Coordinates of C-alpha atoms in Angstrom, one line a residue:
X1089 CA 15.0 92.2 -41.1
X1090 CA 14.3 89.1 -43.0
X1091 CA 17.3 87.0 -40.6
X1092 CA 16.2 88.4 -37.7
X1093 CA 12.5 87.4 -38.4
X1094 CA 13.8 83.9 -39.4
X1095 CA 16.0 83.5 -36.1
X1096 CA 13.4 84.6 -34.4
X1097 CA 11.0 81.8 -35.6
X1098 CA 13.6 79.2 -35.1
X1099 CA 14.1 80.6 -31.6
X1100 CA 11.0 80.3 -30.5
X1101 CA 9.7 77.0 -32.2
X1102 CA 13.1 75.0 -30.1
X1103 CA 11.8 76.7 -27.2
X1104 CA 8.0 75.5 -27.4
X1105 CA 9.3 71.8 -28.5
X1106 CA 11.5 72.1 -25.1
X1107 CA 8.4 73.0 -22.8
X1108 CA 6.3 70.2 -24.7
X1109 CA 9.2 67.6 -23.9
X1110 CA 9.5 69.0 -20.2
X1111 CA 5.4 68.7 -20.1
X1112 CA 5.5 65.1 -21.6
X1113 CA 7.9 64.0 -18.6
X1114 CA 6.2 65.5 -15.7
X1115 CA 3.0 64.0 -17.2
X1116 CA 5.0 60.6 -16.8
X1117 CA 5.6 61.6 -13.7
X1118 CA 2.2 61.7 -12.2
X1119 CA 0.5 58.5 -14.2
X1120 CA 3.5 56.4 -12.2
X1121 CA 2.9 58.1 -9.1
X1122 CA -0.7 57.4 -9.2
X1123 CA -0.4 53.8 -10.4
X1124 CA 2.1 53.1 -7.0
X1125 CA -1.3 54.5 -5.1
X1126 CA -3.5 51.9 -7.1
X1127 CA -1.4 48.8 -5.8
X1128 CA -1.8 50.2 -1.8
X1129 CA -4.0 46.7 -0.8
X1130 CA -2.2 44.7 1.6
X1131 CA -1.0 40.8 0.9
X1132 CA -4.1 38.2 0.9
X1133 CA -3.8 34.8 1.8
X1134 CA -6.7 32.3 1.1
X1135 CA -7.4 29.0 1.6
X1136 CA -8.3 26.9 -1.3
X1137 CA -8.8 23.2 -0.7
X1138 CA -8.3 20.5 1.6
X1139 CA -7.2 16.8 1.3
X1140 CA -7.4 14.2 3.6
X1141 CA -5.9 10.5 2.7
X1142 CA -8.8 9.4 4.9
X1143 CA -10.7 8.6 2.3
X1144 CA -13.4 6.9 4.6
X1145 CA -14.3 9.8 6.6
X1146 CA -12.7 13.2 5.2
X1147 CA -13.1 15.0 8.6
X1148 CA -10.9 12.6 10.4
X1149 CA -7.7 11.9 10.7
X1150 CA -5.1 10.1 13.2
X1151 CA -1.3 10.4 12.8
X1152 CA -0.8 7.9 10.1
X1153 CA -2.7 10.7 7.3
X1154 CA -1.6 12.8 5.4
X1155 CA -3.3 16.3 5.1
X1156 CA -2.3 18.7 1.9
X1157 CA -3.5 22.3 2.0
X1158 CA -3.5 24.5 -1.0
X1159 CA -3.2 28.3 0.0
X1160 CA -3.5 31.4 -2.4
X1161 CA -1.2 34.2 -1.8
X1162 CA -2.9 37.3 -4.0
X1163 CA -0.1 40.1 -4.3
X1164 CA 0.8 41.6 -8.0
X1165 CA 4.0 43.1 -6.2
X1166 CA 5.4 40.4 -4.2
X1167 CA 8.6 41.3 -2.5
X1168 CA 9.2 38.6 -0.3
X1169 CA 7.5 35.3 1.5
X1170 CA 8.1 33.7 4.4
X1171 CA 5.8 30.6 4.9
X1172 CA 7.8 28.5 6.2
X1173 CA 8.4 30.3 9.8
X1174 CA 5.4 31.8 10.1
X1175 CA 2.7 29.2 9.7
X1176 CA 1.5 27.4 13.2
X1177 CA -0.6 24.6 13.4
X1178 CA -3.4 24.7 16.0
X1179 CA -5.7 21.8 18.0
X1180 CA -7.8 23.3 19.8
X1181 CA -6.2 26.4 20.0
X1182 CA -3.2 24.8 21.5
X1183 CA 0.2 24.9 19.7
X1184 CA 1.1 21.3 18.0
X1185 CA 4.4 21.1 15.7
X1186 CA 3.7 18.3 13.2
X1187 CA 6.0 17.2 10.4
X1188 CA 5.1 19.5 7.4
X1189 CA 6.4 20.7 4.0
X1190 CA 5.8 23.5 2.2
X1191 CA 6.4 24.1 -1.7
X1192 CA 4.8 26.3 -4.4
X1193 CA 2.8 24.5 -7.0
X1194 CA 1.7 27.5 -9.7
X1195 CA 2.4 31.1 -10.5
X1196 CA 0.7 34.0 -12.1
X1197 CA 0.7 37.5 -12.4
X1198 CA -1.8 38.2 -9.7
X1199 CA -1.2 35.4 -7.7
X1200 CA 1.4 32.3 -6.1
X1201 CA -0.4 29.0 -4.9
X1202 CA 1.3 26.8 -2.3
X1203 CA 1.0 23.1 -1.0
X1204 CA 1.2 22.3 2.3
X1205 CA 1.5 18.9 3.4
X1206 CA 1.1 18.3 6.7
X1207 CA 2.1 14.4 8.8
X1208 CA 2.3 12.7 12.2
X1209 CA -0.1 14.7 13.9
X1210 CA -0.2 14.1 17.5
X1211 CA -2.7 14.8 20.0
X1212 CA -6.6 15.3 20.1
X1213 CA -8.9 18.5 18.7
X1214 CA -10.4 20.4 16.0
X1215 CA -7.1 21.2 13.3
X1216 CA -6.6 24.8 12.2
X1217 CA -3.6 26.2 10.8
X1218 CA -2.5 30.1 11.7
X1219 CA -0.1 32.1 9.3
X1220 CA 1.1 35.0 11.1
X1221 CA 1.4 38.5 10.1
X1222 CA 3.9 39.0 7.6
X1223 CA 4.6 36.2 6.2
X1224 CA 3.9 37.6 2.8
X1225 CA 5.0 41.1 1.9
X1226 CA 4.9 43.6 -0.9
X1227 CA 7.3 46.3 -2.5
X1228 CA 5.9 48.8 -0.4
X1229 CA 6.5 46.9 2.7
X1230 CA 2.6 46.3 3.6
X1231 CA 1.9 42.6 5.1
X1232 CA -0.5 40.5 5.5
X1233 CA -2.9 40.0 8.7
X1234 CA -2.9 37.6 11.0
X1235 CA -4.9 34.4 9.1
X1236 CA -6.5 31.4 11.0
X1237 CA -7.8 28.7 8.3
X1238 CA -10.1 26.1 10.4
X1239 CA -9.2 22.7 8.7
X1240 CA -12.8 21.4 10.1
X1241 CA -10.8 18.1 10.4
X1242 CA -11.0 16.2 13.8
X1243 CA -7.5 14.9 15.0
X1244 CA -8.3 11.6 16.7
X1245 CA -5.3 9.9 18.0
X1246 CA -7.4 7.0 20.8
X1247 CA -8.5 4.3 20.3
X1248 CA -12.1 3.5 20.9
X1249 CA -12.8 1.4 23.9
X1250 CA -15.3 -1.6 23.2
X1251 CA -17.2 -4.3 24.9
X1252 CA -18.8 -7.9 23.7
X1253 CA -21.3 -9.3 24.6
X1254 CA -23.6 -12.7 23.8
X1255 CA -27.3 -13.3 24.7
X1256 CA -29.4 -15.9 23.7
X1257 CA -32.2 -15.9 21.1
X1258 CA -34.7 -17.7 20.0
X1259 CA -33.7 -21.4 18.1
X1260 CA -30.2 -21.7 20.1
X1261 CA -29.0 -19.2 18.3
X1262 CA -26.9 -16.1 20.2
X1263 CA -27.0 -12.4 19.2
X1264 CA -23.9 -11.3 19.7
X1265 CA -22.7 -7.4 20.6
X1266 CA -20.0 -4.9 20.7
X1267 CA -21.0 -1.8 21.8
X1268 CA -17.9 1.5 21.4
X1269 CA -17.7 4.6 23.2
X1270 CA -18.0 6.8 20.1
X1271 CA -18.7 6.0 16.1
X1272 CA -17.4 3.1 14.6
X1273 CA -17.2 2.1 10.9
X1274 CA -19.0 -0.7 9.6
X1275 CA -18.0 -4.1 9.3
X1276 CA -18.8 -6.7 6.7
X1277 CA -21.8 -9.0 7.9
X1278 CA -22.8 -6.7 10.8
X1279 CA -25.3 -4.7 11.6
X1280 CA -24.2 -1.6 12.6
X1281 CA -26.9 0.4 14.6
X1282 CA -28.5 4.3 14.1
X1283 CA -26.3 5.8 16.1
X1284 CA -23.0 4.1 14.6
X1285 CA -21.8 2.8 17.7
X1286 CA -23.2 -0.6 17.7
X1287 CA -22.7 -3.7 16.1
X1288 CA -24.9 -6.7 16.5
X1289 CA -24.9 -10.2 14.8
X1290 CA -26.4 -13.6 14.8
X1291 CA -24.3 -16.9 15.5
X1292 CA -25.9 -20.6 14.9
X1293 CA -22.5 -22.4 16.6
X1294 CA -20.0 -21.6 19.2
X1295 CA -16.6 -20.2 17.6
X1296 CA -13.8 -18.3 19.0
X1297 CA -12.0 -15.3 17.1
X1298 CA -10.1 -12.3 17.4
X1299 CA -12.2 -9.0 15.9
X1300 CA -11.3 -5.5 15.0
X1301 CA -13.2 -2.7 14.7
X1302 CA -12.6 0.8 13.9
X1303 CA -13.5 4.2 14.5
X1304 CA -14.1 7.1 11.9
X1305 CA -10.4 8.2 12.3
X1306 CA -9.6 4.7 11.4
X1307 CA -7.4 3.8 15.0
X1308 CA -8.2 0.7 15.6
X1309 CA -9.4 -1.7 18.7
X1310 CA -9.3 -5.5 18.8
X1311 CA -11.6 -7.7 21.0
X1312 CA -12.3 -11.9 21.4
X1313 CA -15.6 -12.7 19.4
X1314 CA -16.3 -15.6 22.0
X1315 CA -19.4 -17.4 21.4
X1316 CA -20.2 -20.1 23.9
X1317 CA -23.8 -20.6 24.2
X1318 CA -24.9 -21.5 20.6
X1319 CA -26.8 -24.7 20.4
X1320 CA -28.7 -24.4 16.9
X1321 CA -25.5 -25.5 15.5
X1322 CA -22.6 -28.5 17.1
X1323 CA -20.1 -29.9 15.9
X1324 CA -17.1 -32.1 17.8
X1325 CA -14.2 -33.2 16.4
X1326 CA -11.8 -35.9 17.7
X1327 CA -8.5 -37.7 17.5
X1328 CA -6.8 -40.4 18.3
X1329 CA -3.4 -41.8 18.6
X1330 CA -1.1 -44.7 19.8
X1331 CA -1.9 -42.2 22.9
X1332 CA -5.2 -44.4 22.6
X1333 CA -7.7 -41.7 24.2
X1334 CA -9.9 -39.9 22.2
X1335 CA -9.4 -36.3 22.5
X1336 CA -12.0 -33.4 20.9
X1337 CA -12.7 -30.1 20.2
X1338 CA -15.7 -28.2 19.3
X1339 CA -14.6 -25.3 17.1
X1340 CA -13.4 -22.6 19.6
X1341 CA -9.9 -23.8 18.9
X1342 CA -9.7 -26.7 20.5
X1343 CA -7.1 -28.6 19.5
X1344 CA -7.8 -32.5 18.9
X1345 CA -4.3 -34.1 19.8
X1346 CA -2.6 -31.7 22.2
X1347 CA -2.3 -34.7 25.2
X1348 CA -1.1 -36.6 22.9
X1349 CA 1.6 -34.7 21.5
X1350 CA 2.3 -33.5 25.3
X1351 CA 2.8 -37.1 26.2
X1352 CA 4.9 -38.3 23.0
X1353 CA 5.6 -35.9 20.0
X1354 CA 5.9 -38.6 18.2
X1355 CA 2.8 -40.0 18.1
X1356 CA 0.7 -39.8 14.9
X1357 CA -3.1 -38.9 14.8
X1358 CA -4.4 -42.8 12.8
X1359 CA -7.6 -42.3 13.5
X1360 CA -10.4 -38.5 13.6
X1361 CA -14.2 -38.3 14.0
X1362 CA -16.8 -36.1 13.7
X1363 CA -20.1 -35.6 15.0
X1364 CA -22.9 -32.8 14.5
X1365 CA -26.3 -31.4 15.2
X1366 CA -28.6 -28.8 12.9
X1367 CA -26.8 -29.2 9.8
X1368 CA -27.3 -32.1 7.0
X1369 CA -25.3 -35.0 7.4
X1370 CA -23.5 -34.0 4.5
X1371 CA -23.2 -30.7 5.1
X1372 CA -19.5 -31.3 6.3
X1373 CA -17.3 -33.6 4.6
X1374 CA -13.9 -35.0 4.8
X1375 CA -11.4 -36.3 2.2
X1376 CA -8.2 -37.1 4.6
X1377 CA -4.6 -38.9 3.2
X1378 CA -3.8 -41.7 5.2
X1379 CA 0.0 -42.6 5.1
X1380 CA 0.4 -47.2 5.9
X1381 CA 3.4 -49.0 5.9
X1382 CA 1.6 -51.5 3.2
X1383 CA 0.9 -49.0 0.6
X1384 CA -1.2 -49.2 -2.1
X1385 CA -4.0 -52.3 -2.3
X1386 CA -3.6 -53.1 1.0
X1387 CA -6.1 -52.0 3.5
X1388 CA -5.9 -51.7 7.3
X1389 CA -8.5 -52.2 9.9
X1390 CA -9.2 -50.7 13.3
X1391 CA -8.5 -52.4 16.0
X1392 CA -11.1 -50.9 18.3
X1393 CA -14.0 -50.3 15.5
X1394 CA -13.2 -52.9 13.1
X1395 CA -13.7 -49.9 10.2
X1396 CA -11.3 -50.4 7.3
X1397 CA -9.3 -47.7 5.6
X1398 CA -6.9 -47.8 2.7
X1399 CA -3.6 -45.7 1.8
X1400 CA -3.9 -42.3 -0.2
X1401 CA -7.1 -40.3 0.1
X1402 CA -10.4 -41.7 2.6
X1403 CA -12.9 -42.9 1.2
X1404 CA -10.7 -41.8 -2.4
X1405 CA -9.6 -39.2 -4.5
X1406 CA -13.0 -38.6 -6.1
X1407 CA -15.3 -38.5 -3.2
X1408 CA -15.5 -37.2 0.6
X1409 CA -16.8 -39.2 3.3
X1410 CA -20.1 -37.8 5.8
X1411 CA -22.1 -38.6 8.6
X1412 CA -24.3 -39.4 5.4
X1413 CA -22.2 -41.4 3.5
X1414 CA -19.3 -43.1 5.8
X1415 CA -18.0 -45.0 8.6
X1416 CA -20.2 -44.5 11.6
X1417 CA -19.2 -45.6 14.7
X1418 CA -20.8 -45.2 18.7
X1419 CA -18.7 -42.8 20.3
X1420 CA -19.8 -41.7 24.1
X1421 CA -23.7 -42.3 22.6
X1422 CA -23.2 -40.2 19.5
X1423 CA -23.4 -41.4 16.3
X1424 CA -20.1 -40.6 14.8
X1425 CA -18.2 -40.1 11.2
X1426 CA -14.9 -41.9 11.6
X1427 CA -11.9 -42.3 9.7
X1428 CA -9.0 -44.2 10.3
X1429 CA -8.3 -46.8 12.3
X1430 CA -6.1 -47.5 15.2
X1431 CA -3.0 -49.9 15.5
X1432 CA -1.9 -48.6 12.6
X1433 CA 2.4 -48.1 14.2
X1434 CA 1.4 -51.5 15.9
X1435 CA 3.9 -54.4 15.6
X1436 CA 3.0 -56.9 13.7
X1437 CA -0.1 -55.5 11.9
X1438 CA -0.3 -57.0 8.5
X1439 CA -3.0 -55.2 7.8
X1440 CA -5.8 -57.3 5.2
X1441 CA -3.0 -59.1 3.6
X1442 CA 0.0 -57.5 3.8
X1443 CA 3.4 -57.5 5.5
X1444 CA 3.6 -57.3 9.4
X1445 CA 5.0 -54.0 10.3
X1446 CA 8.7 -55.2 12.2
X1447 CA 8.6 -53.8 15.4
X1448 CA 11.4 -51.2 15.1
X1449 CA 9.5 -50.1 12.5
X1450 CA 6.7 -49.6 14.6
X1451 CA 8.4 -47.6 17.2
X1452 CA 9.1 -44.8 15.1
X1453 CA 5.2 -44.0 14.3
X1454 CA 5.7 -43.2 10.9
X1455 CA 2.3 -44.1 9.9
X1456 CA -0.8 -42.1 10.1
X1457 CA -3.4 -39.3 8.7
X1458 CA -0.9 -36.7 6.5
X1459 CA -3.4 -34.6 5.1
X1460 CA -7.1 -33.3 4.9
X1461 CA -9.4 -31.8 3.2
X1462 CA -12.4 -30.4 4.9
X1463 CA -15.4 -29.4 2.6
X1464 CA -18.9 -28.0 2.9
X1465 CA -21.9 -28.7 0.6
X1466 CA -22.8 -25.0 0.7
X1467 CA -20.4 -21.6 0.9
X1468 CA -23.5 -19.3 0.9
X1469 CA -23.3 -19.0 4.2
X1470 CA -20.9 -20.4 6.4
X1471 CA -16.9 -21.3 6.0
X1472 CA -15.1 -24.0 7.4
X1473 CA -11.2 -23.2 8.7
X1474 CA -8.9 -26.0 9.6
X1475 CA -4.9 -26.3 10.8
X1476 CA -2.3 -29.5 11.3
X1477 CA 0.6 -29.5 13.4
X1478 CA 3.5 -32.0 12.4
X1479 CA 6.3 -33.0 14.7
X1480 CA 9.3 -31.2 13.7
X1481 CA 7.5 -28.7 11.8
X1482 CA 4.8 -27.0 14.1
X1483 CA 1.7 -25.7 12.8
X1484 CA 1.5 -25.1 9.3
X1485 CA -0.3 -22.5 7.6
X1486 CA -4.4 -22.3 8.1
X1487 CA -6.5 -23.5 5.5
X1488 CA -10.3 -23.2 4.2
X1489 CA -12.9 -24.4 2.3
X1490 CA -12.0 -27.7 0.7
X1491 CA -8.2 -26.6 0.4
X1492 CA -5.8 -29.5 0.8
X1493 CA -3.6 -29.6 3.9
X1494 CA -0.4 -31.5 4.6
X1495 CA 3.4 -31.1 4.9
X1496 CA 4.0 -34.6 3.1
X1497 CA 1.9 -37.1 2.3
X1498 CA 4.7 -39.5 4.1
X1499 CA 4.7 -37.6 7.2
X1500 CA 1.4 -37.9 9.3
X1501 CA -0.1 -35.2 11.8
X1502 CA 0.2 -35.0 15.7
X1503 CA -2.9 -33.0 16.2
X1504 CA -5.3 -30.2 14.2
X1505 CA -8.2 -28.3 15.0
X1506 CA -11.3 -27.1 12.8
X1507 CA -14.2 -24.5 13.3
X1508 CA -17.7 -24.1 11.1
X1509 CA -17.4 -19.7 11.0
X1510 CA -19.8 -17.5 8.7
X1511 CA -18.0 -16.9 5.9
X1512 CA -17.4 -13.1 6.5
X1513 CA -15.3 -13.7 9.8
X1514 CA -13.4 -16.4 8.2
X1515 CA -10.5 -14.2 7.7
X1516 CA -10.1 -13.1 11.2
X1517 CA -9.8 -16.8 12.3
X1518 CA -6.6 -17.5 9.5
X1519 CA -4.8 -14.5 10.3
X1520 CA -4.8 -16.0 13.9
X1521 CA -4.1 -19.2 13.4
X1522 CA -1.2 -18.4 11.3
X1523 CA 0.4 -17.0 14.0
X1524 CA 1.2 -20.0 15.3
X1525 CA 2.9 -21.5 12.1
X1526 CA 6.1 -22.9 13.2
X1527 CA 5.1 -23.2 16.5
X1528 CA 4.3 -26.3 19.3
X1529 CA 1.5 -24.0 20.5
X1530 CA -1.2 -26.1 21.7
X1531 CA -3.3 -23.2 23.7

């Protein structure tokens, strides 16, 4: 009886520890099966953040930016993405294919952010980006909905359109305008008006430039800033040569020379002048290198004027020479700055005690003004821009502001032009001057 009562236990303790096991595993069971249900939300996608190298206005953009757009997918059970065929790219609701990229930049448990960088946008509109439905999708197959992310970016690909304009005002000075057909950005010594589509400034002389303005997508127009009906400020400039007429301009890019060179490149500017109204006779001064055949210690004298002049820098190397402190001479009624003096490729010319130049010297024209400087007493306001041309050379690069110009101090100038400009536009004049350097362009 006692074995049988001991089987017995034994019997029935492996059979309750085979039900408990049994129990355990169908308890498994149902906790997995319920966790599946848990994870039934479908794929998100959410936008995160938008860049836009348009630094100056965020909400515009033309083909040259670059847009980046950071996307969240939030899926614990990601099975599969497919971003890359399934995102479309919208303005205004119309279908545009830009270049784009697409790459994932972090990773969690509970979600995957992406990067999309998106280029050479053409065309016009509001930007939005679609992702279709299922791109993204999870182990139990669900997918994501259709997602449309509005950028709020405006693709502007045109140009504005702009006109100038010049009225008078009081004291001979002109109010210039340029007036767009939608916003522009501000420029530098403008006034732009309420409305940002208006930009208005004062001129005291004439001057002739080429001006660009842009609008807030950053395309870009360019217009003539043409002022011809300042009077508060004048200036002329001349230049003469073994061509033996005076020849001026008046700072709208005239060019003081261009007959001459027209009828013999190989004549060499010996004498310039300059006169001026509204300004102090100072205000503008000039320090030019004048190239003889006597050298030092031996000065020359004009033929016509009877002025004297000496090789190397006029008046010298220290000093700059002014309707205020110079030679002043008569010319057309005006009194005038001059500097120089012609007959100086003449035959024969000895100068104040030097050698006669032999005449086959003298037909080569080797002799004549081979640099300048042009300065002003005061940069507060204004600038003043100035250019050579050399026979054999062409134009060489603009210059400004008391900068020294000359290809060799032994090889004089054919012609050169010079313009008074406020001091914020001066840029706009060198860049278009210098694209002439190299060049006969006389126009």
């Amino acid at each position: 009886m006692k074995k049988i009562a001991v089987f017995l236990v034994v019997f029935f303790s492996i059979v309750m520890i085979n039900i408990s096991v049994f129990a355990k595993y169908v308890i498994e069971d149902e906790c997995l099966v319920a966790e599946v249900k848990i994870t039934g939300e479908i794929p998100k996608i959410e936008l995160k953040d938008i860049k836009n190298t348009n630094s100056a206005h965020n909400n515009y953009a033309n083909k040259t930016h670059t847009i980046t757009v950071k996307i969240r997918i939030i899926e614990k059970y990601l099975k599969e993405e497919k971003l890359n065929n399934n995102i479309v790219f919208l303005l205004n609701e119309k279908e545009i294919k830009p270049k784009y990229s697409i790459k994932q930049i972090s990773k969690t448990d509970e979600y995957i952010d992406y990067e999309i960088n998106i280029t050479n946008i053409i065309g016009n509109g509001n930007l939005k980006i679609k992702i279709n439905k299922g791109a993204v999708k999870d182990i139990v197959n669900q997918v994501n909905k259709e997602t449309i992310f509005d950028t709020s970016i405006i693709i502007d690909n045109i140009a504005p359109e702009a006109t100038f304009s010049q009225e008078k005002i009081n004291g001979g000075k002109v109010l210039a305008k340029i007036k767009a057909n939608e916003k522009i950005d501000g420029v530098n010594g403008w006034n732009l008006n309420i409305d940002k589509n208006e930009l208005s400034k004062e001129f005291a002389c004439n001057v002739t430039y080429p001006f660009e303005i842009k609008d807030y997508a950053q395309n870009t127009t360019k217009l003539n800033i043409n002022i011809t009906k300042a009077t508060n400020i004048k200036i002329k400039y001349g230049a003469i040569s073994a061509y033996n007429t005076w020849e001026f301009g008046y700072g709208n890019g005239e060019v003081a020379g261009e007959k001459s060179v027209e009828t013999n490149p190989i004549y060499k500017i010996e004498g310039i002048s300059f006169y001026e109204e509204g300004l102090d006779k100072d205000f503008i001064q000039f320090r030019p290198y004048i190239n003889t055949y006597w050298g030092e210690g031996i000065q020359g004298s004009c033929y016509t004027y009877e002025t004297r002049y000496i090789y190397g820098y006029n008046p010298s190397s220290t000093s700059y020479a002014s309707l205020k402190s110079g030679n002043i001479i008569n010319l057309d009624g005006n009194l005038t700055l001059y500097i120089g003096g012609l007959g100086m490729n003449r035959a024969k010319n000895a100068g104040r005690g030097g050698k006669p130049i032999p005449e086959e010297i003298a037909n080569k024209y080797l002799f004549g003004i081979s640099g300048l400087k042009i300065n002003l007493k005061d940069y507060s306001e204004y600038s003043i821009v100035y250019q050579i041309w050399v026979n054999g050379v062409g134009w060489l690069e603009a210059v400004s502001d008391g900068e020294e110009t000359t290809y060799s101090h032994d090889k004089p100038i054919g012609a050169y032009r010079m313009s008074l400009i406020p001091k914020s536009e001066k840029q706009y004049l060198i860049n278009e001057w210098n694209k002439d350097c190299g060049t006969n362009n006389m126009k």
